């Protein structure tokens, strides 16, 4: 059964926490929601203590009134199971459910997500409250979607307690069948780590030296699966009560969160949704928005997704929490829509007076309606209403970037050749030039179907199994263009080094062989023979069929190839054995994309982002001026500016500085 969110047009709203306010405020809330164009709010996310004041004792009166009020005012509810914040009475009864950190310290309750994901007591209590909610509200007309939990793994991605240790052993038995297979996979002959009994295996707690890398990798896999098991269990309870109501849980595809393998999570959801917050220290956060949106859309299988949380202004959890610049709220929100979001929501509706997030911005700020944020929120609601027909449209990309959580986890384990090499930095350094060039990008697993693409990029694929490697190299062999970044293909799925020279799994397809790695120190650039500099990494590459495109121009590797190109089958395989400076990398990726026949969405000036969504009856071109300089862009015939409703005259649209234009074009113009 296909379950979709039944809301007209694009969804707009945010987290609504009326329990934090006197009931007489609620009428004002819904009046202002209607003024702003809000049509969907998430409710009940942190209401467990109020909904179940004692074990098995429920008080649904407040929630009844909230949902009735929303429905009466034409506002749909995304009703949450409140399981991200168990109440104090639960932990008094079950102190064993509290999480234990890496150093063996038991953490206290008193905030949120202070539970062990493997705790039987927690699972029982979570399913009980989820079931009670489902039974009561399965047929409530306001409830259009279930919101399972909230930000799984945000504060408790791992727990090192004895209960988790026992659950880890069960997970390992399923994965390996017997201890001989586990010992082989973990390479336990090293440092006398051989296991003779399953009970000897513990989580990778703090030790006096570096823990076994495969042990650590399996722990990350297990921890992601432990939380996924909870999500599946809650989803099953909701599905039984309301088989036609879609469900979601909010991912956190952001720069600093890597706890969950969302490729495994996404198929469990009817609607893929994401939370995304900007870093005050990122001067080009618009690139992070685009990368995140493309990744979430890819997790959703190319279908539209929902932005469940972002901020109207400052957040509350960074060292310095800065407000957004004028026009940034609008640009941020519409950039998410451009990259596939069919709904825009914020944390939260009304800024809190008390609590840990009292200094987090909201749709209705502390200053009330006489504020710039409120005026921007109302204006955005009008924009989203004008873009209603965009809903359901998708994207088409000629380029795929390989993204793999196993590879990310493995690369960032201790005792690598360089701790300066970080997964997301590498992916973003390759993504950014494509973004600047206006080239549409999908993200894919190593084993994905690649037949729709002209170019596949693997910026950082340290770990890859045989099937994934064969899929990628086979893509080039069959006529595609493959580009691989340094330190890729180095280890298999068990973190075992692939012998015979680097880059391991890709060596033959790339036509190179490296026998020694020479990572660079911070601030140690090397000149390249064709111009530009190399940073972060170098290696002693020997050609084995490939041609050198550029070489190191100085240092101990002077004259050694740094970038190579190889004919593989009927396609081409490139190897970047270093990280060129941004300008040089951009030019190189531009050459690779050009040779692969990849074209940008639209020719636009620097500082303007062009993104295309394709519908059944029209295409939608989003033009966003991040540079603040304004621009003119050529568009197709019979084009209409959706945000103004005016036909485009003269085949060109004008972007005012810092503005956004969305153009409806005939199908196939882009």
XYZ file of C-alpha atoms in Angstrom:
670
model
C 0.000 0.000 0.000
C 1.296 3.444 -0.924
C 0.802 5.887 1.932
C 1.278 9.595 1.181
C 0.771 12.798 3.125
C -2.683 14.092 2.193
C -2.194 17.851 2.217
C -3.039 20.239 -0.584
C 0.035 21.908 -2.054
C 3.322 22.168 -0.192
C 3.332 21.518 3.544
C 4.220 24.446 5.803
C 4.534 24.606 9.576
C 6.678 23.410 12.429
C 6.884 21.784 15.814
C 3.931 22.913 17.901
C 4.235 22.569 21.669
C 1.036 24.084 23.108
C 1.533 22.207 26.370
C 4.248 24.769 27.158
C 1.664 27.571 27.182
C -1.612 28.421 28.949
C -4.608 27.107 27.058
C -5.913 30.602 26.364
C -2.885 31.129 24.079
C -3.946 28.305 21.754
C -6.664 30.290 19.985
C -4.109 32.964 19.114
C -1.753 30.256 17.871
C -4.171 28.823 15.343
C -5.302 32.301 14.234
C -1.705 33.258 13.495
C -1.010 29.912 11.859
C -3.819 30.597 9.413
C -2.444 34.085 8.792
C 0.963 32.601 7.989
C -0.440 29.868 5.749
C 0.515 27.002 8.065
C -1.178 23.731 7.114
C 0.830 21.102 9.057
C 2.264 21.022 12.570
C 4.033 18.308 14.528
C 2.522 17.784 17.958
C 3.250 15.684 21.018
C 6.956 15.171 20.374
C 8.017 15.693 23.998
C 4.695 15.095 25.771
C 5.225 11.675 27.334
C 5.198 12.903 30.925
C 1.871 14.680 30.373
C 0.226 11.934 28.312
C 1.206 9.156 30.731
C 1.667 10.684 34.210
C 2.133 7.221 35.736
C 2.765 3.810 34.227
C -0.324 2.741 32.298
C -2.288 5.807 33.388
C -3.172 8.116 30.490
C -4.401 11.687 30.279
C -5.427 12.468 26.714
C -7.685 15.427 27.477
C -5.164 18.073 26.498
C -4.213 16.280 23.276
C -7.888 15.787 22.402
C -8.466 19.542 22.632
C -5.316 20.376 20.667
C -6.146 18.049 17.780
C -9.781 19.160 17.691
C -8.686 22.814 17.580
C -6.258 22.164 14.760
C -8.840 20.281 12.722
C -11.455 22.983 13.229
C -8.991 25.472 11.755
C -7.945 23.366 8.767
C -4.492 22.540 10.105
C -3.243 18.978 9.810
C -1.301 17.195 12.540
C 1.850 15.139 12.302
C 1.265 13.286 15.563
C 4.418 12.115 17.297
C 5.071 9.202 19.543
C 6.712 11.014 22.494
C 9.354 8.357 23.027
C 12.401 10.618 22.662
C 11.926 11.888 26.213
C 10.839 9.265 28.770
C 9.459 10.751 32.006
C 11.214 10.740 35.357
C 8.877 8.093 36.811
C 10.081 5.640 34.164
C 13.733 5.986 35.176
C 12.922 5.771 38.878
C 11.290 2.427 38.121
C 13.954 1.343 35.609
C 17.322 2.904 36.380
C 18.922 0.108 34.355
C 17.493 1.766 31.215
C 19.792 4.765 31.574
C 22.626 4.913 29.006
C 26.290 4.318 29.810
C 28.951 6.292 27.997
C 32.299 5.268 26.494
C 34.035 5.732 29.850
C 31.555 3.580 31.768
C 29.639 6.444 33.384
C 25.874 6.101 33.753
C 24.158 9.234 32.503
C 21.238 10.715 34.395
C 17.772 11.539 33.187
C 16.776 15.200 33.137
C 17.102 16.086 29.463
C 16.046 14.044 26.421
C 17.047 10.744 24.807
C 18.617 9.523 28.026
C 17.804 5.877 27.421
C 19.684 2.784 26.343
C 18.462 1.761 22.861
C 18.761 -1.918 23.815
C 16.812 -1.651 27.067
C 13.843 -4.083 27.177
C 12.114 -1.857 29.721
C 12.384 1.170 27.461
C 11.133 -0.767 24.437
C 8.125 -2.047 26.380
C 7.239 1.416 27.668
C 7.759 3.065 24.259
C 5.525 0.569 22.479
C 2.902 0.909 25.192
C 2.568 4.701 24.805
C 2.775 4.409 20.994
C -0.015 1.847 21.058
C -2.194 3.954 23.328
C -1.805 6.966 21.036
C -2.486 4.879 17.952
C -5.639 3.364 19.429
C -7.038 6.731 20.447
C -6.127 8.853 17.415
C -6.014 6.427 14.475
C -9.260 7.868 13.108
C -8.889 11.483 14.205
C -9.374 13.680 11.113
C -6.520 16.018 12.080
C -3.924 13.231 12.087
C -2.471 13.018 8.573
C 0.883 11.486 9.478
C 2.639 9.719 12.344
C 5.936 11.150 13.566
C 7.871 8.211 15.019
C 10.086 9.320 17.921
C 12.285 12.364 17.176
C 15.833 12.553 15.835
C 16.847 8.987 16.607
C 20.395 8.831 17.900
C 20.792 12.570 18.375
C 22.074 12.238 21.946
C 22.267 8.483 22.457
C 23.705 6.951 19.295
C 25.558 4.386 21.395
C 25.264 2.866 24.846
C 28.068 0.820 26.418
C 26.138 -0.845 29.239
C 25.945 -4.594 29.884
C 22.476 -4.772 28.312
C 23.894 -3.253 25.132
C 26.801 -5.684 25.304
C 24.396 -8.618 25.384
C 22.390 -7.187 22.483
C 25.614 -6.628 20.544
C 26.509 -10.287 20.932
C 23.092 -11.334 19.612
C 23.601 -9.038 16.614
C 27.084 -10.505 16.019
C 25.773 -14.089 16.149
C 23.303 -13.198 13.412
C 25.993 -11.569 11.294
C 28.722 -14.202 11.684
C 26.999 -17.456 12.692
C 30.057 -18.694 14.578
C 33.089 -17.387 16.409
C 35.510 -18.628 13.771
C 33.919 -16.313 11.206
C 33.967 -13.409 13.649
C 37.593 -13.973 14.587
C 38.520 -14.013 10.914
C 36.519 -10.878 10.121
C 37.977 -8.994 13.088
C 41.543 -10.193 12.556
C 41.763 -11.176 16.217
C 45.136 -12.885 15.907
C 46.465 -9.338 16.244
C 47.276 -8.343 19.858
C 45.957 -11.649 21.221
C 42.333 -10.625 20.751
C 41.050 -14.084 19.812
C 37.635 -14.917 21.280
C 36.770 -18.425 22.507
C 33.336 -17.591 23.941
C 30.674 -15.131 22.818
C 30.435 -13.818 26.391
C 34.001 -12.534 26.114
C 32.941 -9.922 23.560
C 32.224 -6.454 24.929
C 31.432 -3.105 23.340
C 34.600 -1.238 22.286
C 34.894 0.577 25.598
C 37.847 2.763 26.531
C 41.057 0.771 26.700
C 44.703 1.621 27.132
C 45.404 1.529 23.385
C 43.540 1.545 20.073
C 40.580 -0.869 19.898
C 40.231 -3.310 17.030
C 38.992 -1.357 13.941
C 36.532 -4.020 12.746
C 35.190 -4.336 16.283
C 34.567 -0.581 16.252
C 32.988 -0.665 12.790
C 30.619 -3.484 13.722
C 29.727 -1.551 16.855
C 28.675 1.434 14.701
C 26.633 -0.894 12.491
C 25.001 -2.525 15.504
C 24.218 0.812 17.168
C 22.478 2.077 14.039
C 20.510 -1.168 13.779
C 19.546 -1.093 17.478
C 17.821 2.256 17.013
C 16.334 1.124 13.695
C 14.808 -1.845 15.502
C 13.006 0.563 17.847
C 11.762 2.629 14.918
C 10.445 -0.465 13.140
C 8.700 -1.654 16.294
C 6.908 1.651 16.865
C 6.028 1.874 13.177
C 4.455 -1.596 13.334
C 2.243 -0.577 16.262
C 1.048 2.523 14.399
C 0.513 0.617 11.166
C -1.667 -1.956 12.858
C -3.974 0.731 14.218
C -3.963 3.009 11.167
C -2.932 1.044 8.062
C -3.536 3.961 5.667
C -1.757 6.725 7.602
C 1.823 7.455 6.492
C 4.675 7.597 8.965
C 8.000 9.375 9.089
C 10.867 10.010 11.442
C 13.171 12.966 11.104
C 16.664 12.183 9.839
C 19.576 14.501 10.559
C 21.559 14.681 7.352
C 23.825 17.425 8.661
C 27.547 18.021 8.760
C 28.080 16.796 12.318
C 25.818 13.733 12.562
C 26.932 10.354 11.271
C 25.431 7.871 13.727
C 22.867 6.146 11.505
C 23.098 4.395 8.151
C 20.162 6.114 6.514
C 20.363 3.905 3.411
C 19.008 1.169 5.719
C 16.495 3.456 7.411
C 14.848 5.182 4.443
C 12.966 2.134 3.047
C 11.146 1.790 6.381
C 9.371 5.149 5.999
C 6.423 6.285 3.939
C 7.756 9.852 3.886
C 11.455 10.622 4.234
C 12.010 13.752 6.289
C 15.070 15.598 7.495
C 16.222 18.183 10.007
C 18.841 20.634 8.814
C 20.572 23.425 10.704
C 23.286 25.798 9.553
C 26.673 26.341 11.149
C 27.461 29.919 12.072
C 31.071 29.192 11.124
C 30.215 28.119 7.565
C 30.450 31.158 5.257
C 28.856 29.197 2.406
C 26.064 27.364 4.148
C 24.005 27.402 0.957
C 26.278 24.610 -0.313
C 25.513 22.537 2.769
C 21.779 23.048 2.164
C 22.125 21.831 -1.416
C 24.288 18.814 -0.540
C 21.970 17.811 2.285
C 18.887 18.198 0.124
C 20.346 16.146 -2.711
C 21.341 13.401 -0.286
C 17.906 13.289 1.381
C 16.177 13.236 -2.006
C 18.441 10.347 -2.988
C 17.621 8.506 0.229
C 13.966 8.939 -0.710
C 14.616 7.142 -3.985
C 14.370 10.350 -5.995
C 10.935 11.162 -4.609
C 10.101 14.415 -2.821
C 10.806 14.623 0.896
C 9.850 16.786 3.862
C 12.035 19.290 5.714
C 10.843 18.582 9.242
C 13.020 21.087 11.100
C 15.234 24.051 10.388
C 15.487 27.491 11.953
C 14.045 30.890 11.185
C 17.118 32.472 12.761
C 19.591 31.489 15.441
C 19.847 28.070 17.038
C 20.779 27.548 20.668
C 23.505 24.890 20.623
C 26.544 26.431 18.942
C 29.278 28.393 20.741
C 27.983 31.535 19.008
C 24.409 31.454 17.704
C 23.910 34.044 15.013
C 20.674 35.292 13.485
C 20.143 34.921 9.757
C 20.903 37.788 7.412
C 18.124 39.680 5.609
C 16.552 37.468 2.953
C 18.333 34.349 4.194
C 15.232 32.749 5.733
C 13.513 32.826 2.338
C 16.536 31.692 0.349
C 17.215 28.804 2.735
C 13.643 27.525 2.676
C 13.203 27.770 -1.083
C 16.599 26.150 -1.671
C 15.322 23.113 0.227
C 12.239 23.096 -2.001
C 14.470 23.384 -5.058
C 16.352 20.279 -3.967
C 13.228 18.203 -3.573
C 11.387 19.178 -0.384
C 7.599 19.103 -0.680
C 7.220 20.732 2.703
C 8.977 23.286 4.883
C 8.782 23.132 8.673
C 10.629 24.783 11.519
C 11.570 24.162 15.073
C 9.423 25.565 16.457
C 6.119 27.457 16.108
C 6.304 29.675 19.197
C 9.639 30.529 20.839
C 9.872 28.994 24.316
C 10.024 31.096 27.482
C 11.709 28.370 29.501
C 13.767 25.260 29.005
C 16.975 24.299 27.260
C 15.842 25.708 23.899
C 14.485 29.054 25.085
C 17.048 30.883 22.920
C 16.254 28.910 19.777
C 14.486 30.958 17.114
C 10.911 30.172 16.076
C 8.248 31.112 13.572
C 6.604 33.298 16.203
C 9.545 34.853 18.083
C 9.727 36.293 21.596
C 9.116 39.721 20.038
C 5.776 38.513 18.657
C 4.224 39.617 15.391
C 5.942 43.013 15.375
C 9.175 41.424 14.176
C 11.072 40.806 10.971
C 10.994 37.050 11.505
C 7.207 37.044 11.666
C 6.919 39.155 8.531
C 9.322 36.786 6.762
C 7.354 33.742 7.974
C 4.095 35.152 6.602
C 5.760 36.049 3.289
C 7.226 32.547 3.005
C 3.783 31.062 3.540
C 2.541 33.068 0.561
C 5.520 31.894 -1.520
C 4.839 28.249 -0.732
C 1.171 28.667 -1.594
C 2.198 30.128 -4.954
C 4.454 27.094 -5.517
C 1.729 24.528 -4.776
C 1.914 22.980 -8.231
C 5.594 22.108 -7.706
C 4.534 19.364 -5.302
C 5.366 15.887 -6.543
C 7.897 17.023 -9.147
C 11.277 15.317 -9.124
C 14.846 15.878 -10.284
C 16.994 14.417 -13.027
C 20.773 14.188 -12.682
C 23.528 12.979 -14.965
C 26.058 12.773 -12.123
C 26.070 10.466 -9.116
C 28.265 10.873 -6.045
C 28.916 7.705 -4.047
C 27.978 8.024 -0.363
C 28.410 5.182 2.107
C 28.106 5.265 5.897
C 30.330 2.209 6.366
C 33.060 3.995 4.431
C 32.580 7.150 6.513
C 32.726 5.286 9.798
C 35.774 3.258 8.774
C 37.719 6.237 7.413
C 37.360 8.143 10.657
C 38.487 5.349 12.969
C 41.737 5.981 14.863
C 45.213 5.216 13.506
C 44.619 6.192 9.889
C 47.517 7.527 7.794
C 46.133 11.029 8.456
C 43.456 12.150 10.878
C 43.153 15.292 8.750
C 41.268 13.276 6.124
C 37.566 13.542 6.958
C 34.796 12.003 4.942
C 32.372 14.887 4.673
C 35.171 17.355 3.888
C 36.210 15.198 0.949
C 32.692 14.777 -0.400
C 31.909 18.469 -0.066
C 35.179 19.491 -1.758
C 34.072 17.536 -4.860
C 30.401 18.508 -4.602
C 31.071 22.241 -4.376
C 32.496 22.736 -7.900
C 29.555 20.819 -9.352
C 27.160 23.006 -7.394
C 28.897 26.152 -8.602
C 28.710 24.899 -12.181
C 24.973 24.229 -11.870
C 25.353 20.484 -12.381
C 22.591 18.356 -10.854
C 23.774 15.571 -8.534
C 22.300 12.425 -7.032
C 23.892 10.410 -4.244
C 24.113 6.641 -4.548
C 25.238 3.563 -2.678
C 28.234 1.709 -4.133
C 25.913 -1.079 -5.291
C 23.266 1.189 -6.849
C 21.935 0.990 -10.387
C 24.146 3.480 -12.255
C 22.620 3.141 -15.712
C 20.986 6.591 -15.595
C 24.280 8.460 -15.137
C 27.066 9.679 -17.397
C 29.511 10.364 -14.565
C 30.009 8.692 -11.189
C 32.257 10.244 -8.554
C 33.692 8.416 -5.540
C 35.480 11.188 -3.618
C 36.055 9.093 -0.500
C 35.368 5.370 -0.526
C 38.031 4.004 1.834
C 35.926 0.904 2.521
C 34.129 -0.946 -0.250
C 33.101 -4.563 -0.645
C 33.781 -6.605 -3.773
C 30.256 -6.181 -5.134
C 30.331 -2.398 -4.743
C 33.766 -2.130 -6.334
C 32.714 -4.339 -9.249
C 29.580 -2.240 -9.756
C 31.553 0.993 -9.937
C 34.335 -0.281 -12.165
C 31.776 -2.068 -14.320
C 30.064 1.278 -14.890
C 33.265 2.581 -16.503
C 33.852 -0.633 -18.384
C 30.417 -0.285 -19.987
C 31.118 3.240 -21.223
C 30.635 5.505 -18.215
C 33.113 7.904 -16.661
C 34.296 7.096 -13.129
C 36.436 9.373 -10.957
C 37.908 8.049 -7.707
C 39.472 10.010 -4.856
C 42.601 9.097 -2.926
C 42.605 6.450 -0.183
C 39.592 4.757 -1.773
C 39.208 1.006 -2.178
C 41.860 0.490 0.491
C 39.963 -1.981 2.693
C 37.150 -4.509 2.336
C 33.915 -4.637 4.341
C 35.820 -6.049 7.325
C 38.398 -3.226 7.305
C 41.054 -5.629 5.993
C 43.639 -3.937 3.784
C 43.460 -5.047 0.168
C 46.951 -6.328 -0.628
C 49.010 -5.801 -3.760
C 49.141 -2.015 -3.756
C 46.763 0.897 -3.503
C 44.109 1.956 -4.417
C 43.131 -1.625 -3.759
C 39.776 -2.511 -5.245
C 40.102 0.140 -7.981
C 43.743 -0.426 -8.939
C 43.169 -2.335 -12.171
C 40.329 -0.173 -13.467
C 42.298 3.004 -12.756
C 45.460 1.630 -14.359
C 47.718 2.669 -11.487
C 49.549 1.121 -8.556
C 50.668 2.912 -5.406
C 53.217 1.339 -3.076
C 53.560 4.097 -0.463
C 51.372 6.829 1.014
C 52.726 10.294 1.812
C 50.010 12.260 3.615
C 50.812 15.949 3.896
C 51.027 18.005 7.049
C 48.644 20.917 7.581
C 50.009 23.925 5.734
C 52.275 21.779 3.526
C 51.142 22.326 -0.084
C 52.944 20.843 -3.077
C 53.053 22.503 -6.473
C 51.486 20.565 -9.359
C 53.147 20.382 -12.737
C 50.143 21.779 -14.637
C 49.520 24.570 -12.149
C 47.844 24.768 -8.772
C 48.802 23.011 -5.567
C 48.203 19.704 -3.839
C 47.203 19.550 -0.191
C 46.362 16.992 2.485
C 47.574 13.881 0.678
C 50.110 12.494 -1.779
C 51.220 9.019 -2.759
C 53.796 7.290 -4.907
C 51.776 6.316 -7.968
C 53.166 4.164 -10.753
C 51.351 4.077 -14.068
C 50.044 0.654 -15.097
C 48.194 1.621 -18.236
C 46.905 5.044 -17.232
C 48.241 8.395 -18.439
C 49.408 11.154 -16.116
C 47.270 14.295 -16.275
C 49.313 16.212 -13.722
C 52.236 15.351 -11.451
C 53.803 16.644 -8.278
C 56.132 19.471 -9.163
C 58.286 19.387 -6.052
C 59.198 17.425 -2.959
C 60.162 13.765 -2.656
C 57.491 12.796 -5.217
C 58.470 15.355 -7.877
C 57.514 13.962 -11.265
C 55.210 11.282 -9.795
C 51.644 11.291 -11.188
C 49.088 13.051 -8.982
C 46.052 12.795 -11.287
C 45.632 10.037 -13.864
C 43.239 9.052 -16.633
C 42.726 5.509 -17.888
C 40.689 3.923 -20.665
C 38.764 1.084 -19.050
C 36.570 -1.008 -21.307
C 34.607 1.475 -23.373
C 34.693 4.104 -20.608
C 37.150 6.189 -18.639
C 38.460 5.980 -15.072
C 40.170 8.925 -13.364
C 42.215 8.834 -10.171
C 42.894 11.846 -7.980
C 45.785 10.780 -5.766
C 45.760 14.094 -3.912
C 43.444 16.969 -3.089
C 44.081 19.853 -5.475
C 43.337 23.380 -4.304
C 39.699 24.385 -4.864
C 40.263 26.257 -8.115
C 42.364 23.459 -9.596
C 39.922 20.790 -8.409
C 37.033 22.731 -9.895
C 38.754 22.985 -13.260
C 39.646 19.297 -13.191
C 36.111 18.171 -12.335
C 34.825 20.542 -14.996
C 37.050 18.808 -17.538
C 35.943 15.368 -16.372
C 32.277 16.343 -16.509
C 32.708 17.928 -19.922
C 34.370 14.853 -21.366
C 31.545 12.755 -19.934
C 28.974 14.903 -21.739
C 27.477 16.352 -18.555
C 25.690 19.674 -18.941
C 24.621 22.219 -16.325
C 20.977 22.839 -15.556
C 21.273 26.374 -16.963
C 24.034 28.873 -17.696
C 23.972 31.349 -14.799
C 26.368 33.973 -13.414
C 28.598 33.190 -10.441
C 26.712 33.347 -7.159
C 23.404 32.199 -8.686
C 22.166 28.678 -8.009
C 20.049 27.017 -10.695
C 18.051 23.892 -9.791
C 15.446 22.085 -11.885
C 12.459 20.060 -10.693
C 10.539 18.156 -13.352
C 6.813 17.514 -13.261
C 4.457 15.618 -15.514
C 3.092 18.778 -17.115
C 5.821 21.378 -16.544
C 9.392 21.934 -15.429
C 10.249 24.244 -12.533
C 13.486 26.219 -12.633
C 14.619 27.633 -9.287
C 17.054 30.556 -9.481
C 18.553 31.674 -6.169
C 20.926 34.617 -5.894
C 23.281 33.773 -3.041
C 25.922 36.253 -4.207
C 23.730 39.288 -3.696
C 24.615 40.822 -7.044
C 21.429 40.168 -9.000
C 21.383 38.633 -12.467
C 19.513 38.052 -15.702
C 18.937 34.455 -16.806
C 17.586 33.112 -20.074
C 14.542 30.862 -19.775
C 12.319 28.986 -22.171
C 9.356 30.229 -24.188
C 5.932 30.503 -22.561
C 7.590 30.676 -19.131
C 5.795 32.023 -16.070
C 7.228 33.320 -12.790
C 5.293 31.327 -10.204
C 5.992 33.590 -7.237
C 4.440 36.586 -9.018
C 2.164 34.790 -11.473
C 3.466 36.962 -14.307
C 4.513 35.663 -17.734
C 8.204 36.053 -18.541
C 8.761 38.710 -21.165
C 11.642 38.626 -23.616
C 12.798 35.163 -22.612
C 14.817 36.428 -19.637
C 14.092 36.753 -15.931
C 15.661 39.328 -13.664
C 16.818 38.371 -10.180
C 17.049 41.256 -7.759
C 20.060 41.018 -5.428
C 19.528 38.199 -2.907
C 16.220 37.163 -4.414
C 14.605 33.922 -5.589
C 12.725 33.348 -8.838
C 10.851 30.153 -9.717
C 9.944 29.726 -13.373
C 7.434 27.286 -14.845
C 8.657 26.124 -18.247
C 7.321 23.665 -20.805
C 8.383 20.087 -20.140
C 11.844 19.302 -21.447
C 13.176 22.875 -21.795
C 15.981 22.107 -19.255
